[in-house]
């Protein structure tokens, strides 16, 4: 079993992507949200803009023992078969669970727009109401801080990608399939991946009028390094930007690849020579 952990803030598109990918790539999906401790007495409280609220965005709000038990169960079930199964684990706090790192083969860290996510959050209804400030001033930054702490201090021995979740959802899904394909024995066909949303339907109506136009794809890449505060190790971050243009339609998709080579300086020089 190849385990992909998809970490991103609430309302970033994790569940939508996973649910639409699971049938296409014959994957199982495990959601962090299934292990929340909803009893108020088991939750911490946090003050956000002067308002005391239940904190659903600290790792203690999750029953990690049950979460880990389920991971072990799925792993043992897969060990009894010879199938090349894929497990997609998704959640807002995955990188903060130290025990989970022993199970994960590939990390997919979502890069999102805070304002977009905040607008989606406003449309959700929860058992325990939250103030308008809770998500933008606590929930979203909490998940992002966990992600960047992982990048700076824990990603040296992990395989990790940062995927932009802006724009066309189909492009995001296909990008994820590309990542999965690079880590499984049997490649997955991506032509069948197509998620239809209201925005997509509008785009398709416009694109149908320009079907004779020639699509052009422009690819750019840049490399940078960051040094972990705790490990003092350099991590190489390569950002690849793809722009696809057909007529008046244009989509931009960015993918960031994180790695920590044995010889950081040599690797970075080679990367820059290839740009």
PDB file of C-alpha atoms in Angstrom:
ATOM      1  CA  UNK A   1       0.000   0.000   0.000  1.00  0.00           C
ATOM      2  CA  UNK A   2       1.230   3.445  -0.943  1.00  0.00           C
ATOM      3  CA  UNK A   3       0.006   6.086   1.514  1.00  0.00           C
ATOM      4  CA  UNK A   4      -0.488   9.691   0.386  1.00  0.00           C
ATOM      5  CA  UNK A   5      -1.179  12.251   3.117  1.00  0.00           C
ATOM      6  CA  UNK A   6      -3.005  15.351   1.860  1.00  0.00           C
ATOM      7  CA  UNK A   7      -2.649  18.244   4.293  1.00  0.00           C
ATOM      8  CA  UNK A   8      -4.555  21.495   3.841  1.00  0.00           C
ATOM      9  CA  UNK A   9      -6.787  23.919   5.733  1.00  0.00           C
ATOM     10  CA  UNK A  10     -10.518  23.434   6.040  1.00  0.00           C
ATOM     11  CA  UNK A  11     -12.424  24.267   2.835  1.00  0.00           C
ATOM     12  CA  UNK A  12      -9.309  23.915   0.655  1.00  0.00           C
ATOM     13  CA  UNK A  13     -10.757  21.138  -1.519  1.00  0.00           C
ATOM     14  CA  UNK A  14      -9.185  18.040   0.102  1.00  0.00           C
ATOM     15  CA  UNK A  15     -12.394  16.026   0.420  1.00  0.00           C
ATOM     16  CA  UNK A  16     -13.681  17.029  -3.026  1.00  0.00           C
ATOM     17  CA  UNK A  17     -10.468  15.927  -4.714  1.00  0.00           C
ATOM     18  CA  UNK A  18     -10.149  12.686  -2.734  1.00  0.00           C
ATOM     19  CA  UNK A  19     -13.749  11.632  -3.297  1.00  0.00           C
ATOM     20  CA  UNK A  20     -13.468  12.236  -7.026  1.00  0.00           C
ATOM     21  CA  UNK A  21     -10.109  10.489  -7.302  1.00  0.00           C
ATOM     22  CA  UNK A  22     -10.796   7.376  -5.255  1.00  0.00           C
ATOM     23  CA  UNK A  23     -12.802   5.537  -7.927  1.00  0.00           C
ATOM     24  CA  UNK A  24     -10.477   6.593 -10.725  1.00  0.00           C
ATOM     25  CA  UNK A  25      -7.331   5.338  -9.020  1.00  0.00           C
ATOM     26  CA  UNK A  26      -8.871   2.489  -6.998  1.00  0.00           C
ATOM     27  CA  UNK A  27      -7.970   4.188  -3.747  1.00  0.00           C
ATOM     28  CA  UNK A  28      -9.268   4.151  -0.217  1.00  0.00           C
ATOM     29  CA  UNK A  29      -9.853   7.427   1.608  1.00  0.00           C
ATOM     30  CA  UNK A  30      -9.352   8.041   5.314  1.00  0.00           C
ATOM     31  CA  UNK A  31     -10.488  11.382   6.762  1.00  0.00           C
ATOM     32  CA  UNK A  32      -9.028  13.004   9.849  1.00  0.00           C
ATOM     33  CA  UNK A  33     -12.470  14.482  10.590  1.00  0.00           C
ATOM     34  CA  UNK A  34     -13.823  11.001  11.352  1.00  0.00           C
ATOM     35  CA  UNK A  35     -11.761  11.005  14.555  1.00  0.00           C
ATOM     36  CA  UNK A  36     -12.797  14.320  16.103  1.00  0.00           C
ATOM     37  CA  UNK A  37     -13.646  14.337  19.805  1.00  0.00           C
ATOM     38  CA  UNK A  38     -16.873  16.297  19.712  1.00  0.00           C
ATOM     39  CA  UNK A  39     -17.586  16.231  23.454  1.00  0.00           C
ATOM     40  CA  UNK A  40     -16.990  19.819  24.675  1.00  0.00           C
ATOM     41  CA  UNK A  41     -15.351  18.598  27.899  1.00  0.00           C
ATOM     42  CA  UNK A  42     -12.591  16.929  25.851  1.00  0.00           C
ATOM     43  CA  UNK A  43     -11.794  20.036  23.816  1.00  0.00           C
ATOM     44  CA  UNK A  44      -9.480  22.937  24.538  1.00  0.00           C
ATOM     45  CA  UNK A  45     -10.785  26.475  24.360  1.00  0.00           C
ATOM     46  CA  UNK A  46      -9.220  29.366  22.504  1.00  0.00           C
ATOM     47  CA  UNK A  47      -9.921  33.101  22.600  1.00  0.00           C
ATOM     48  CA  UNK A  48     -10.244  34.624  19.135  1.00  0.00           C
ATOM     49  CA  UNK A  49     -10.726  38.385  18.904  1.00  0.00           C
ATOM     50  CA  UNK A  50     -12.053  38.439  22.477  1.00  0.00           C
ATOM     51  CA  UNK A  51     -14.467  35.510  21.977  1.00  0.00           C
ATOM     52  CA  UNK A  52     -13.885  32.184  23.764  1.00  0.00           C
ATOM     53  CA  UNK A  53     -14.514  29.222  21.441  1.00  0.00           C
ATOM     54  CA  UNK A  54     -14.009  25.468  21.277  1.00  0.00           C
ATOM     55  CA  UNK A  55     -10.709  24.721  19.558  1.00  0.00           C
ATOM     56  CA  UNK A  56     -11.221  22.136  16.810  1.00  0.00           C
ATOM     57  CA  UNK A  57      -7.911  23.040  15.210  1.00  0.00           C
ATOM     58  CA  UNK A  58      -5.343  21.755  17.677  1.00  0.00           C
ATOM     59  CA  UNK A  59      -4.132  18.173  17.381  1.00  0.00           C
ATOM     60  CA  UNK A  60      -5.575  17.232  20.781  1.00  0.00           C
ATOM     61  CA  UNK A  61      -9.070  17.635  19.308  1.00  0.00           C
ATOM     62  CA  UNK A  62      -8.458  14.393  17.382  1.00  0.00           C
ATOM     63  CA  UNK A  63      -8.610  10.928  18.942  1.00  0.00           C
ATOM     64  CA  UNK A  64      -5.164   9.999  17.707  1.00  0.00           C
ATOM     65  CA  UNK A  65      -5.295   6.526  19.274  1.00  0.00           C
ATOM     66  CA  UNK A  66      -8.353   5.620  17.178  1.00  0.00           C
ATOM     67  CA  UNK A  67      -6.840   7.272  14.106  1.00  0.00           C
ATOM     68  CA  UNK A  68      -3.624   5.269  14.467  1.00  0.00           C
ATOM     69  CA  UNK A  69      -5.548   2.053  15.129  1.00  0.00           C
ATOM     70  CA  UNK A  70      -7.445   2.524  11.848  1.00  0.00           C
ATOM     71  CA  UNK A  71      -4.208   3.133   9.959  1.00  0.00           C
ATOM     72  CA  UNK A  72      -2.731  -0.081  11.345  1.00  0.00           C
ATOM     73  CA  UNK A  73      -5.902  -1.980  10.442  1.00  0.00           C
ATOM     74  CA  UNK A  74      -5.814  -0.792   6.821  1.00  0.00           C
ATOM     75  CA  UNK A  75      -2.110  -1.564   6.543  1.00  0.00           C
ATOM     76  CA  UNK A  76      -2.593  -5.102   7.864  1.00  0.00           C
ATOM     77  CA  UNK A  77      -5.516  -5.705   5.503  1.00  0.00           C
ATOM     78  CA  UNK A  78      -3.386  -4.648   2.559  1.00  0.00           C
ATOM     79  CA  UNK A  79      -0.477  -6.843   3.650  1.00  0.00           C
ATOM     80  CA  UNK A  80      -2.760  -9.864   3.149  1.00  0.00           C
ATOM     81  CA  UNK A  81      -3.152  -9.014  -0.552  1.00  0.00           C
ATOM     82  CA  UNK A  82      -0.696  -8.432  -3.370  1.00  0.00           C
ATOM     83  CA  UNK A  83      -2.595  -5.502  -4.845  1.00  0.00           C
ATOM     84  CA  UNK A  84      -0.918  -2.168  -5.398  1.00  0.00           C
ATOM     85  CA  UNK A  85      -3.440  -0.233  -3.308  1.00  0.00           C
ATOM     86  CA  UNK A  86      -3.445   3.502  -2.724  1.00  0.00           C
ATOM     87  CA  UNK A  87      -4.599   5.117   0.512  1.00  0.00           C
ATOM     88  CA  UNK A  88      -5.441   8.829   0.536  1.00  0.00           C
ATOM     89  CA  UNK A  89      -5.377  10.292   4.044  1.00  0.00           C
ATOM     90  CA  UNK A  90      -6.720  13.831   4.256  1.00  0.00           C
ATOM     91  CA  UNK A  91      -6.917  16.368   7.040  1.00  0.00           C
ATOM     92  CA  UNK A  92      -6.098  19.830   8.344  1.00  0.00           C
ATOM     93  CA  UNK A  93      -3.511  18.789  10.946  1.00  0.00           C
ATOM     94  CA  UNK A  94      -1.818  15.699   9.502  1.00  0.00           C
ATOM     95  CA  UNK A  95       1.729  17.040   9.564  1.00  0.00           C
ATOM     96  CA  UNK A  96       1.488  17.594  13.341  1.00  0.00           C
ATOM     97  CA  UNK A  97       0.861  13.891  14.102  1.00  0.00           C
ATOM     98  CA  UNK A  98       4.381  12.533  14.638  1.00  0.00           C
ATOM     99  CA  UNK A  99       3.246   8.897  14.598  1.00  0.00           C
ATOM    100  CA  UNK A 100       1.634   9.347  11.162  1.00  0.00           C
ATOM    101  CA  UNK A 101       5.004  10.059   9.550  1.00  0.00           C
ATOM    102  CA  UNK A 102       5.900   6.365   9.926  1.00  0.00           C
ATOM    103  CA  UNK A 103       2.946   5.400   7.721  1.00  0.00           C
ATOM    104  CA  UNK A 104       3.125   8.069   5.003  1.00  0.00           C
ATOM    105  CA  UNK A 105       5.052   7.505   1.772  1.00  0.00           C
ATOM    106  CA  UNK A 106       4.246  10.816   0.097  1.00  0.00           C
ATOM    107  CA  UNK A 107       3.050  14.142   1.491  1.00  0.00           C
ATOM    108  CA  UNK A 108       0.889  16.454  -0.623  1.00  0.00           C
ATOM    109  CA  UNK A 109       0.677  19.898   0.954  1.00  0.00           C
ATOM    110  CA  UNK A 110      -2.045  22.142  -0.441  1.00  0.00           C
ATOM    111  CA  UNK A 111      -1.416  25.810  -1.181  1.00  0.00           C
ATOM    112  CA  UNK A 112      -4.657  27.757  -1.039  1.00  0.00           C
ATOM    113  CA  UNK A 113      -6.122  31.233  -1.078  1.00  0.00           C
ATOM    114  CA  UNK A 114      -7.232  32.305   2.399  1.00  0.00           C
ATOM    115  CA  UNK A 115     -10.060  34.520   1.169  1.00  0.00           C
ATOM    116  CA  UNK A 116     -11.500  31.767  -1.052  1.00  0.00           C
ATOM    117  CA  UNK A 117     -11.411  29.268   1.802  1.00  0.00           C
ATOM    118  CA  UNK A 118     -12.995  31.768   4.186  1.00  0.00           C
ATOM    119  CA  UNK A 119     -15.905  32.346   1.810  1.00  0.00           C
ATOM    120  CA  UNK A 120     -16.507  28.593   1.524  1.00  0.00           C
ATOM    121  CA  UNK A 121     -16.359  28.238   5.304  1.00  0.00           C
ATOM    122  CA  UNK A 122     -19.152  30.795   5.721  1.00  0.00           C
ATOM    123  CA  UNK A 123     -21.506  28.450   3.860  1.00  0.00           C
ATOM    124  CA  UNK A 124     -20.954  25.543   6.248  1.00  0.00           C
ATOM    125  CA  UNK A 125     -23.082  24.799   9.294  1.00  0.00           C
ATOM    126  CA  UNK A 126     -21.482  23.109  12.305  1.00  0.00           C
ATOM    127  CA  UNK A 127     -22.895  21.479  15.437  1.00  0.00           C
ATOM    128  CA  UNK A 128     -21.024  24.017  17.548  1.00  0.00           C
ATOM    129  CA  UNK A 129     -21.383  27.516  16.014  1.00  0.00           C
ATOM    130  CA  UNK A 130     -18.262  29.603  15.532  1.00  0.00           C
ATOM    131  CA  UNK A 131     -17.712  33.344  15.301  1.00  0.00           C
ATOM    132  CA  UNK A 132     -16.883  34.948  11.920  1.00  0.00           C
ATOM    133  CA  UNK A 133     -13.308  35.495  13.152  1.00  0.00           C
ATOM    134  CA  UNK A 134     -12.618  31.886  14.177  1.00  0.00           C
ATOM    135  CA  UNK A 135     -11.670  30.552  10.738  1.00  0.00           C
ATOM    136  CA  UNK A 136      -9.568  33.402   9.249  1.00  0.00           C
ATOM    137  CA  UNK A 137      -7.821  34.232  12.528  1.00  0.00           C
ATOM    138  CA  UNK A 138      -7.362  30.763  14.021  1.00  0.00           C
ATOM    139  CA  UNK A 139      -8.370  27.690  11.997  1.00  0.00           C
ATOM    140  CA  UNK A 140      -6.727  28.655   8.698  1.00  0.00           C
ATOM    141  CA  UNK A 141      -3.424  29.944  10.151  1.00  0.00           C
ATOM    142  CA  UNK A 142      -3.223  26.948  12.526  1.00  0.00           C
ATOM    143  CA  UNK A 143      -3.223  24.508   9.604  1.00  0.00           C
ATOM    144  CA  UNK A 144      -0.803  26.655   7.601  1.00  0.00           C
ATOM    145  CA  UNK A 145       1.618  26.931  10.546  1.00  0.00           C
ATOM    146  CA  UNK A 146       1.628  23.130  10.900  1.00  0.00           C
ATOM    147  CA  UNK A 147       2.408  22.815   7.179  1.00  0.00           C
ATOM    148  CA  UNK A 148       5.322  25.230   7.198  1.00  0.00           C
ATOM    149  CA  UNK A 149       6.731  23.817  10.423  1.00  0.00           C
ATOM    150  CA  UNK A 150       6.834  20.470   8.614  1.00  0.00           C
ATOM    151  CA  UNK A 151       8.543  22.005   5.565  1.00  0.00           C
ATOM    152  CA  UNK A 152      11.210  23.754   7.619  1.00  0.00           C
ATOM    153  CA  UNK A 153      11.947  21.144  10.257  1.00  0.00           C
ATOM    154  CA  UNK A 154      10.603  17.702   9.338  1.00  0.00           C
ATOM    155  CA  UNK A 155      10.605  17.357   5.546  1.00  0.00           C
ATOM    156  CA  UNK A 156      14.267  16.410   5.183  1.00  0.00           C
ATOM    157  CA  UNK A 157      13.583  12.666   5.239  1.00  0.00           C
ATOM    158  CA  UNK A 158      10.164  12.808   3.570  1.00  0.00           C
ATOM    159  CA  UNK A 159       8.901  12.963  -0.009  1.00  0.00           C
ATOM    160  CA  UNK A 160       6.678  16.014  -0.266  1.00  0.00           C
ATOM    161  CA  UNK A 161       4.944  18.140  -2.880  1.00  0.00           C
ATOM    162  CA  UNK A 162       3.159  21.464  -2.586  1.00  0.00           C
ATOM    163  CA  UNK A 163       0.144  21.654  -4.912  1.00  0.00           C
ATOM    164  CA  UNK A 164      -1.691  24.835  -5.778  1.00  0.00           C
ATOM    165  CA  UNK A 165      -5.470  24.493  -5.345  1.00  0.00           C
ATOM    166  CA  UNK A 166      -6.386  27.581  -7.366  1.00  0.00           C
ATOM    167  CA  UNK A 167      -8.332  27.553 -10.617  1.00  0.00           C
ATOM    168  CA  UNK A 168      -9.728  24.548 -12.451  1.00  0.00           C
ATOM    169  CA  UNK A 169     -10.448  21.576 -10.158  1.00  0.00           C
ATOM    170  CA  UNK A 170      -9.813  19.135 -12.999  1.00  0.00           C
ATOM    171  CA  UNK A 171      -6.254  20.403 -13.380  1.00  0.00           C
ATOM    172  CA  UNK A 172      -5.714  19.973  -9.646  1.00  0.00           C
ATOM    173  CA  UNK A 173      -6.980  16.381  -9.802  1.00  0.00           C
ATOM    174  CA  UNK A 174      -4.804  15.555 -12.789  1.00  0.00           C
ATOM    175  CA  UNK A 175      -1.792  17.036 -11.021  1.00  0.00           C
ATOM    176  CA  UNK A 176      -2.489  14.739  -8.073  1.00  0.00           C
ATOM    177  CA  UNK A 177      -2.768  11.756 -10.405  1.00  0.00           C
ATOM    178  CA  UNK A 178       0.624  12.675 -11.877  1.00  0.00           C
ATOM    179  CA  UNK A 179       2.084  12.604  -8.376  1.00  0.00           C
ATOM    180  CA  UNK A 180       0.433   9.252  -7.601  1.00  0.00           C
ATOM    181  CA  UNK A 181       1.716   7.805 -10.897  1.00  0.00           C
ATOM    182  CA  UNK A 182       5.290   8.605  -9.963  1.00  0.00           C
ATOM    183  CA  UNK A 183       5.012   6.463  -6.828  1.00  0.00           C
ATOM    184  CA  UNK A 184       2.965   3.398  -7.824  1.00  0.00           C
ATOM    185  CA  UNK A 185       3.831   0.361  -9.935  1.00  0.00           C
ATOM    186  CA  UNK A 186       0.832   0.550 -12.256  1.00  0.00           C
ATOM    187  CA  UNK A 187       0.325   3.980 -13.918  1.00  0.00           C
ATOM    188  CA  UNK A 188      -3.162   5.475 -13.811  1.00  0.00           C
ATOM    189  CA  UNK A 189      -4.813   6.881 -16.919  1.00  0.00           C
ATOM    190  CA  UNK A 190      -5.579  10.594 -16.427  1.00  0.00           C
ATOM    191  CA  UNK A 191      -7.783  11.164 -19.472  1.00  0.00           C
ATOM    192  CA  UNK A 192     -10.882   9.999 -17.574  1.00  0.00           C
ATOM    193  CA  UNK A 193     -10.469  12.519 -14.747  1.00  0.00           C
ATOM    194  CA  UNK A 194     -13.151  15.155 -15.228  1.00  0.00           C
ATOM    195  CA  UNK A 195     -15.126  16.823 -12.448  1.00  0.00           C
ATOM    196  CA  UNK A 196     -18.013  18.972 -13.609  1.00  0.00           C
ATOM    197  CA  UNK A 197     -18.881  22.001 -11.508  1.00  0.00           C
ATOM    198  CA  UNK A 198     -20.960  25.068 -12.345  1.00  0.00           C
ATOM    199  CA  UNK A 199     -17.819  27.091 -13.045  1.00  0.00           C
ATOM    200  CA  UNK A 200     -16.497  24.311 -15.297  1.00  0.00           C
ATOM    201  CA  UNK A 201     -19.730  24.273 -17.279  1.00  0.00           C
ATOM    202  CA  UNK A 202     -19.368  27.984 -17.958  1.00  0.00           C
ATOM    203  CA  UNK A 203     -15.749  27.477 -19.008  1.00  0.00           C
ATOM    204  CA  UNK A 204     -16.685  24.583 -21.297  1.00  0.00           C
ATOM    205  CA  UNK A 205     -19.407  26.674 -22.990  1.00  0.00           C
ATOM    206  CA  UNK A 206     -16.844  29.375 -23.676  1.00  0.00           C
ATOM    207  CA  UNK A 207     -14.153  26.913 -24.764  1.00  0.00           C
ATOM    208  CA  UNK A 208     -16.522  25.216 -27.210  1.00  0.00           C
ATOM    209  CA  UNK A 209     -16.665  28.490 -29.159  1.00  0.00           C
ATOM    210  CA  UNK A 210     -12.876  28.501 -29.411  1.00  0.00           C
ATOM    211  CA  UNK A 211     -12.285  24.837 -30.169  1.00  0.00           C
ATOM    212  CA  UNK A 212     -10.300  25.709 -33.298  1.00  0.00           C
ATOM    213  CA  UNK A 213      -7.792  27.786 -31.340  1.00  0.00           C
ATOM    214  CA  UNK A 214      -4.386  26.307 -30.639  1.00  0.00           C
ATOM    215  CA  UNK A 215      -3.520  25.766 -26.979  1.00  0.00           C
ATOM    216  CA  UNK A 216      -0.109  26.950 -25.865  1.00  0.00           C
ATOM    217  CA  UNK A 217       1.650  25.808 -22.705  1.00  0.00           C
ATOM    218  CA  UNK A 218       4.433  27.799 -21.062  1.00  0.00           C
ATOM    219  CA  UNK A 219       6.502  26.209 -18.307  1.00  0.00           C
ATOM    220  CA  UNK A 220       8.822  28.074 -15.951  1.00  0.00           C
ATOM    221  CA  UNK A 221      10.745  26.877 -12.916  1.00  0.00           C
ATOM    222  CA  UNK A 222      12.693  28.461 -10.100  1.00  0.00           C
ATOM    223  CA  UNK A 223      14.615  27.046  -7.179  1.00  0.00           C
ATOM    224  CA  UNK A 224      15.190  28.367  -3.670  1.00  0.00           C
ATOM    225  CA  UNK A 225      16.469  27.011  -0.377  1.00  0.00           C
ATOM    226  CA  UNK A 226      15.331  27.469   3.211  1.00  0.00           C
ATOM    227  CA  UNK A 227      17.161  26.532   6.382  1.00  0.00           C
ATOM    228  CA  UNK A 228      15.258  24.783   9.176  1.00  0.00           C
ATOM    229  CA  UNK A 229      15.208  26.637  12.485  1.00  0.00           C
ATOM    230  CA  UNK A 230      15.732  23.454  14.500  1.00  0.00           C
ATOM    231  CA  UNK A 231      17.661  21.152  12.157  1.00  0.00           C
ATOM    232  CA  UNK A 232      19.809  23.854  10.508  1.00  0.00           C
ATOM    233  CA  UNK A 233      19.520  21.809   7.290  1.00  0.00           C
ATOM    234  CA  UNK A 234      18.874  23.287   3.879  1.00  0.00           C
ATOM    235  CA  UNK A 235      15.759  22.197   2.018  1.00  0.00           C
ATOM    236  CA  UNK A 236      15.529  22.727  -1.735  1.00  0.00           C
ATOM    237  CA  UNK A 237      12.197  24.017  -3.031  1.00  0.00           C
ATOM    238  CA  UNK A 238      11.587  23.963  -6.788  1.00  0.00           C
ATOM    239  CA  UNK A 239       8.461  25.760  -8.050  1.00  0.00           C
ATOM    240  CA  UNK A 240       7.178  24.805 -11.503  1.00  0.00           C
ATOM    241  CA  UNK A 241       4.638  27.153 -13.102  1.00  0.00           C
ATOM    242  CA  UNK A 242       2.581  25.991 -16.083  1.00  0.00           C
ATOM    243  CA  UNK A 243       0.440  28.454 -18.033  1.00  0.00           C
ATOM    244  CA  UNK A 244      -2.043  27.038 -20.540  1.00  0.00           C
ATOM    245  CA  UNK A 245      -3.700  29.464 -22.947  1.00  0.00           C
ATOM    246  CA  UNK A 246      -6.354  28.744 -25.558  1.00  0.00           C
ATOM    247  CA  UNK A 247      -8.052  31.743 -27.101  1.00  0.00           C
ATOM    248  CA  UNK A 248      -9.187  34.000 -24.269  1.00  0.00           C
ATOM    249  CA  UNK A 249      -9.042  31.143 -21.726  1.00  0.00           C
ATOM    250  CA  UNK A 250      -5.956  30.933 -19.542  1.00  0.00           C
ATOM    251  CA  UNK A 251      -5.128  28.685 -16.599  1.00  0.00           C
ATOM    252  CA  UNK A 252      -2.101  28.855 -14.345  1.00  0.00           C
ATOM    253  CA  UNK A 253      -1.011  25.891 -12.255  1.00  0.00           C
ATOM    254  CA  UNK A 254       1.926  25.782  -9.869  1.00  0.00           C
ATOM    255  CA  UNK A 255       3.565  22.739  -8.308  1.00  0.00           C
ATOM    256  CA  UNK A 256       6.321  22.952  -5.728  1.00  0.00           C
ATOM    257  CA  UNK A 257       8.645  19.991  -5.158  1.00  0.00           C
ATOM    258  CA  UNK A 258      10.495  19.774  -1.856  1.00  0.00           C
ATOM    259  CA  UNK A 259      13.599  17.702  -1.375  1.00  0.00           C
ATOM    260  CA  UNK A 260      16.653  17.548   0.836  1.00  0.00           C
ATOM    261  CA  UNK A 261      19.584  16.070  -1.150  1.00  0.00           C
ATOM    262  CA  UNK A 262      22.687  14.597   0.432  1.00  0.00           C
ATOM    263  CA  UNK A 263      24.739  17.470  -0.962  1.00  0.00           C
ATOM    264  CA  UNK A 264      22.447  20.509  -0.906  1.00  0.00           C
ATOM    265  CA  UNK A 265      24.795  23.034  -2.531  1.00  0.00           C
ATOM    266  CA  UNK A 266      25.696  20.839  -5.497  1.00  0.00           C
ATOM    267  CA  UNK A 267      22.069  19.961  -6.141  1.00  0.00           C
ATOM    268  CA  UNK A 268      20.905  23.545  -6.098  1.00  0.00           C
ATOM    269  CA  UNK A 269      23.604  24.552  -8.603  1.00  0.00           C
ATOM    270  CA  UNK A 270      22.531  21.795 -10.987  1.00  0.00           C
ATOM    271  CA  UNK A 271      18.886  22.804 -10.664  1.00  0.00           C
ATOM    272  CA  UNK A 272      19.709  26.411 -11.537  1.00  0.00           C
ATOM    273  CA  UNK A 273      21.792  25.373 -14.548  1.00  0.00           C
ATOM    274  CA  UNK A 274      18.771  23.566 -15.951  1.00  0.00           C
ATOM    275  CA  UNK A 275      16.362  26.474 -15.602  1.00  0.00           C
TER     276      UNK A 275
END
